[in-house]
mmCIF file of C-alpha atoms in Angstrom:
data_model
loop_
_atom_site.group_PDB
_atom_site.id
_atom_site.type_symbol
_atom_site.label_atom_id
_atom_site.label_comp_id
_atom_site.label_asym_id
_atom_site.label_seq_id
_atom_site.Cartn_x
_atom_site.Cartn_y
_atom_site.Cartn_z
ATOM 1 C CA UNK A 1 97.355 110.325 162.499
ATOM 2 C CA UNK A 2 95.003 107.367 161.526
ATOM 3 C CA UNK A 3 91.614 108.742 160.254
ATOM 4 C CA UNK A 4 88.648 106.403 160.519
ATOM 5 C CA UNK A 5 87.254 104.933 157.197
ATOM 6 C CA UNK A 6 83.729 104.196 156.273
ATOM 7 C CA UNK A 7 84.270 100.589 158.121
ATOM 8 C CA UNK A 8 85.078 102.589 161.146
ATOM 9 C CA UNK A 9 88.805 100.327 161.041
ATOM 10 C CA UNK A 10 91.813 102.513 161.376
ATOM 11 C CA UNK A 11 93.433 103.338 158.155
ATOM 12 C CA UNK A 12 96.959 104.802 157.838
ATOM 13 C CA UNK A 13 97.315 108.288 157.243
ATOM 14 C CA UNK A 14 98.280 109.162 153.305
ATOM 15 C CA UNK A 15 101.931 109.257 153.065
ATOM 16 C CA UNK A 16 103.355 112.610 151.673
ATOM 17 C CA UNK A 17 106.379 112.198 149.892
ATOM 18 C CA UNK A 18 108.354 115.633 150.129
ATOM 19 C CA UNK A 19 111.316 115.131 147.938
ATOM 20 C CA UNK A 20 113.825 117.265 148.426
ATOM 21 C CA UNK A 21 117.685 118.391 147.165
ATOM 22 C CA UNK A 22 119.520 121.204 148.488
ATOM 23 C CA UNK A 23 123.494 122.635 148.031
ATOM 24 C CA UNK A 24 123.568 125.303 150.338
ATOM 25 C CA UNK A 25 120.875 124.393 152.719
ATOM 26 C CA UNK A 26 118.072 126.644 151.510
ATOM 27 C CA UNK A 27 115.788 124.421 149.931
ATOM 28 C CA UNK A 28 116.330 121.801 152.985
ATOM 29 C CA UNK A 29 115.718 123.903 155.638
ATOM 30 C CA UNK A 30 112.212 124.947 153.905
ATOM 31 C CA UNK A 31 111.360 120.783 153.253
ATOM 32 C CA UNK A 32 112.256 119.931 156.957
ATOM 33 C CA UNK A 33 109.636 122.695 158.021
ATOM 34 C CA UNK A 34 107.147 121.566 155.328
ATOM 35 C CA UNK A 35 108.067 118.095 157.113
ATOM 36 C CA UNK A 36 107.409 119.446 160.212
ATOM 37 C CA UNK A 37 104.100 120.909 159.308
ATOM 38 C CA UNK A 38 102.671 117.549 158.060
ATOM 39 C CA UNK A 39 103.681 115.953 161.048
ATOM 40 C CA UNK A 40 103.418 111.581 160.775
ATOM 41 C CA UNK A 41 101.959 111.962 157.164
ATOM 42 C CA UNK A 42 105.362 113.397 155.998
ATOM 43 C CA UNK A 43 108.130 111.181 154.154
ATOM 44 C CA UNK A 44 111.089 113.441 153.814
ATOM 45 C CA UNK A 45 113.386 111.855 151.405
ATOM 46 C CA UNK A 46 116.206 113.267 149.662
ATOM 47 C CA UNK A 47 115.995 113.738 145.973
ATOM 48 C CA UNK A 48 118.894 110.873 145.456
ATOM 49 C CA UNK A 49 117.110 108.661 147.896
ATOM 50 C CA UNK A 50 113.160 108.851 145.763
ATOM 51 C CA UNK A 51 112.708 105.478 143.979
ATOM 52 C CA UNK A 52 109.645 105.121 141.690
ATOM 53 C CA UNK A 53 108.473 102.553 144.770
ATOM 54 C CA UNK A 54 108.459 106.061 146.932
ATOM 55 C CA UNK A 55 106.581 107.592 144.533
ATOM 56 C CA UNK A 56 103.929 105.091 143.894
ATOM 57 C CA UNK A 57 103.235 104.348 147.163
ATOM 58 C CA UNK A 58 102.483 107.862 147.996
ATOM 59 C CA UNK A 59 99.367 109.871 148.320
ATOM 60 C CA UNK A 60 100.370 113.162 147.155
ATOM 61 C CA UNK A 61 104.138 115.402 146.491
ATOM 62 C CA UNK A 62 106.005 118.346 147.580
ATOM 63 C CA UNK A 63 108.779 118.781 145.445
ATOM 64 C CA UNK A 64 111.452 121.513 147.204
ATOM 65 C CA UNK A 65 114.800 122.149 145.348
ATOM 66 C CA UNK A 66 116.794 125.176 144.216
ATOM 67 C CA UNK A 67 117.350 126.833 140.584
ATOM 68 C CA UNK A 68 120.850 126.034 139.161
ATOM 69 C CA UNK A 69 121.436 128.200 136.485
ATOM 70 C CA UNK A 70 117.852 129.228 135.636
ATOM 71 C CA UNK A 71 117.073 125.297 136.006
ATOM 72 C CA UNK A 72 115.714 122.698 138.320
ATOM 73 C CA UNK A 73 118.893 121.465 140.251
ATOM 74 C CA UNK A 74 120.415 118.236 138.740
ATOM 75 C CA UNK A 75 119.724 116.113 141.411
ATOM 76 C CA UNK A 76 116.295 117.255 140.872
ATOM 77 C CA UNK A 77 116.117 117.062 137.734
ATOM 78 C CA UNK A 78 117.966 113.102 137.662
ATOM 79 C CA UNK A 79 115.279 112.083 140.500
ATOM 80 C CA UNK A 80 112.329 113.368 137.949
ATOM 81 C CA UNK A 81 114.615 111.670 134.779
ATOM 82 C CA UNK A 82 114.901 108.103 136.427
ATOM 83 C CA UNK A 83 111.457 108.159 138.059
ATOM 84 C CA UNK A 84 109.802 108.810 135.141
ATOM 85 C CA UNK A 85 109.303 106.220 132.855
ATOM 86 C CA UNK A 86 108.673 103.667 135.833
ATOM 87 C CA UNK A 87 106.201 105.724 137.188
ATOM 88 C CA UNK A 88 104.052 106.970 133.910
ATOM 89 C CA UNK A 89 100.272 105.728 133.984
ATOM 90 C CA UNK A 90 100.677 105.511 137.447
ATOM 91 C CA UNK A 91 100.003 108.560 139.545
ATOM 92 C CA UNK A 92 97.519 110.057 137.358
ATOM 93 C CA UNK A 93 95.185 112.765 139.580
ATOM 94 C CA UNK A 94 97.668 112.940 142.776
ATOM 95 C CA UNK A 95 98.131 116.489 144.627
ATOM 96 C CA UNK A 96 101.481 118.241 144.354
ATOM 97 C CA UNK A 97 102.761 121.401 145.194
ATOM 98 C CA UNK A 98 106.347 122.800 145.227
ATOM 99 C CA UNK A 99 108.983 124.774 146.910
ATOM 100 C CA UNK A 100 111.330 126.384 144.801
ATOM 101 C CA UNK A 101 114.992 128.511 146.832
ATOM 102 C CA UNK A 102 116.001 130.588 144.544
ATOM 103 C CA UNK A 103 118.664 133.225 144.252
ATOM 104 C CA UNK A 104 116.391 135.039 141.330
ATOM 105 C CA UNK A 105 113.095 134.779 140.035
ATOM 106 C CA UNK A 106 113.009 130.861 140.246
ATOM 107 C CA UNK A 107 110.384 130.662 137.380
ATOM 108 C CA UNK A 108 112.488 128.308 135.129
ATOM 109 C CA UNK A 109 112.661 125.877 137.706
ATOM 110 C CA UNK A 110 109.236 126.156 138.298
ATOM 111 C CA UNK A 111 107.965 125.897 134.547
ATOM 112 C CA UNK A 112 110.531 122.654 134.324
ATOM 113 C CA UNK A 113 109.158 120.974 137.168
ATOM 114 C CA UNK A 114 105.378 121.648 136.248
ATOM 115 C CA UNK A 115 106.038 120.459 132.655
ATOM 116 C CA UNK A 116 107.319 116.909 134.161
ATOM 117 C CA UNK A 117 104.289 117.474 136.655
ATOM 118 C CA UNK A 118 101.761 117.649 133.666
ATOM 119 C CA UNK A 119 103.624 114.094 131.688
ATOM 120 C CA UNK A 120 102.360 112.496 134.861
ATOM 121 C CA UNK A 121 98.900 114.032 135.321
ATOM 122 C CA UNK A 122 99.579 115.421 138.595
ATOM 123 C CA UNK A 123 97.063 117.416 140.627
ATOM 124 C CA UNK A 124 98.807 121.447 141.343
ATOM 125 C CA UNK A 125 96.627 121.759 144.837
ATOM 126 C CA UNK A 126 98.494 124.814 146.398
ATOM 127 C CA UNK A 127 99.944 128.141 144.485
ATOM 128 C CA UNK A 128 103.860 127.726 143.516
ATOM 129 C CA UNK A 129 106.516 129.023 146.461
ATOM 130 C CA UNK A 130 109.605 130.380 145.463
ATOM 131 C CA UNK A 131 111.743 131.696 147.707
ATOM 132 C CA UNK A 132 114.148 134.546 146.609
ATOM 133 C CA UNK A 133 117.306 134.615 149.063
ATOM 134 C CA UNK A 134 118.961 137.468 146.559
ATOM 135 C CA UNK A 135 122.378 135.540 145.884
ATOM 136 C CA UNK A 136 123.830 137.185 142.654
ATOM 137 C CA UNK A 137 127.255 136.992 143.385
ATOM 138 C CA UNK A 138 129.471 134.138 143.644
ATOM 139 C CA UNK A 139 130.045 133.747 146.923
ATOM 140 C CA UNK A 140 126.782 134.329 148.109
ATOM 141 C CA UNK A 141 125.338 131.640 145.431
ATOM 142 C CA UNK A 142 128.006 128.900 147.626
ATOM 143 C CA UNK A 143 126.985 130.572 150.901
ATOM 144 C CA UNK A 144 124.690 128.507 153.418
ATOM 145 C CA UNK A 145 121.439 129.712 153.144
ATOM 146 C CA UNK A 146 119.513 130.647 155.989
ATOM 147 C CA UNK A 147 115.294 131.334 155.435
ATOM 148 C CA UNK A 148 113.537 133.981 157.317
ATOM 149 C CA UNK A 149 111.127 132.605 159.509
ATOM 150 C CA UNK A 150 108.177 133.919 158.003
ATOM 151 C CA UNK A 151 109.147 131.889 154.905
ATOM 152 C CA UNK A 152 109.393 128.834 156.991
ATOM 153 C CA UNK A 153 106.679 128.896 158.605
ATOM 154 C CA UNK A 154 104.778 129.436 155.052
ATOM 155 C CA UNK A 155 106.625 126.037 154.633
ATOM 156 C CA UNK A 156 105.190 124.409 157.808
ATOM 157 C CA UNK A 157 101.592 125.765 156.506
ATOM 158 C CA UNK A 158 102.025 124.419 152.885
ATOM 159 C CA UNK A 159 103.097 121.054 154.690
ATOM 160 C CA UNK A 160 100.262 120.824 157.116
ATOM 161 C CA UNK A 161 97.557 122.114 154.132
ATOM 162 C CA UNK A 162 98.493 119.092 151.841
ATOM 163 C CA UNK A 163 98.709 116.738 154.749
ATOM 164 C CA UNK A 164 94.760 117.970 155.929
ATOM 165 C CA UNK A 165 93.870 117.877 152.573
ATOM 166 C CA UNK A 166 95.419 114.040 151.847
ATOM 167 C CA UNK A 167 93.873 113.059 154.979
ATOM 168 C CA UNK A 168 90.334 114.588 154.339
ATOM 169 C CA UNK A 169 90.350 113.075 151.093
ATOM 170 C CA UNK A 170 89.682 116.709 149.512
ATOM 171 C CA UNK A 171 92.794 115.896 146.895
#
């Protein structure tokens, strides 16, 4: 939704890039609803898909992926690798915030992706969400993932916070 500046013309609402990657569905389902919740301010673009372009151009980040191995995801983890360089010095101060599906704790993931976070000077704006879905055995680490709805809709809330926030210039 345009918000009026001091000019009283109609500026754009800032874009909020929510990068996602997701094997089992988990992590996707919980960036769609963050989508969802930031309504025309959201960019929903798949972690392969984020070019440093994406990232510069946006006002703020939510990062959703799932732990591999006690680690970011590698598509995650390549997104951050060739976005990085190109995009150092240049998105010093911006909000972020992340979603993290985990079948454990999901703190490695977490520490890894707020270490790459810090190289770039980002802005942490809303607590860390991991999501535990319990899967400790093999097939229920390859099984679709489906997210309660009360985890969702903390999704759609984190979404629509960050998207108020860009747009009332709080971040």
């Amino acid at each position: 939704m345009p918000v009026l500046g001091k000019h009283r013309s109609m500026d754009p609402a800032p874009t909020l890039l929510i990068a996602w990657h997701s094997r089992t569905g988990g992590s996707k389902a919980l960036a769609e609803a963050a989508a969802e919740g930031a309504g025309a301010a959201a960019r929903l673009v798949v972690a392969d898909d984020v070019t440093p372009d994406l990232l510069i151009a946006a006002a703020g980040y939510l990062f959703a992926g799932p732990e591999n191995l006690a680690a970011l995801s590698g598509a995650m983890k390549e997104m951050f690798d060739r976005c990085y360089y190109p995009c150092l010095g240049k998105l010093e101060g911006r909000p972020y915030a992340t979603i993290i599906c985990a079948g454990s704790d999901g703190e490695n993931a977490q520490r890894q992706l707020d270490r790459i976070a810090t190289g770039w000077r980002l802005k942490r704006v809303a607590d860390a969400m991991i999501v535990n879905t319990d899967a400790q055995t093999p097939a229920a680490i390859l099984a679709p993932k489906t997210i309660a709805p009360g985890r969702l809709a903390e999704a759609r809330d984190l979404g629509a916070a960050l998207a108020e926030g860009l747009a009332a210039g709080i971040f």
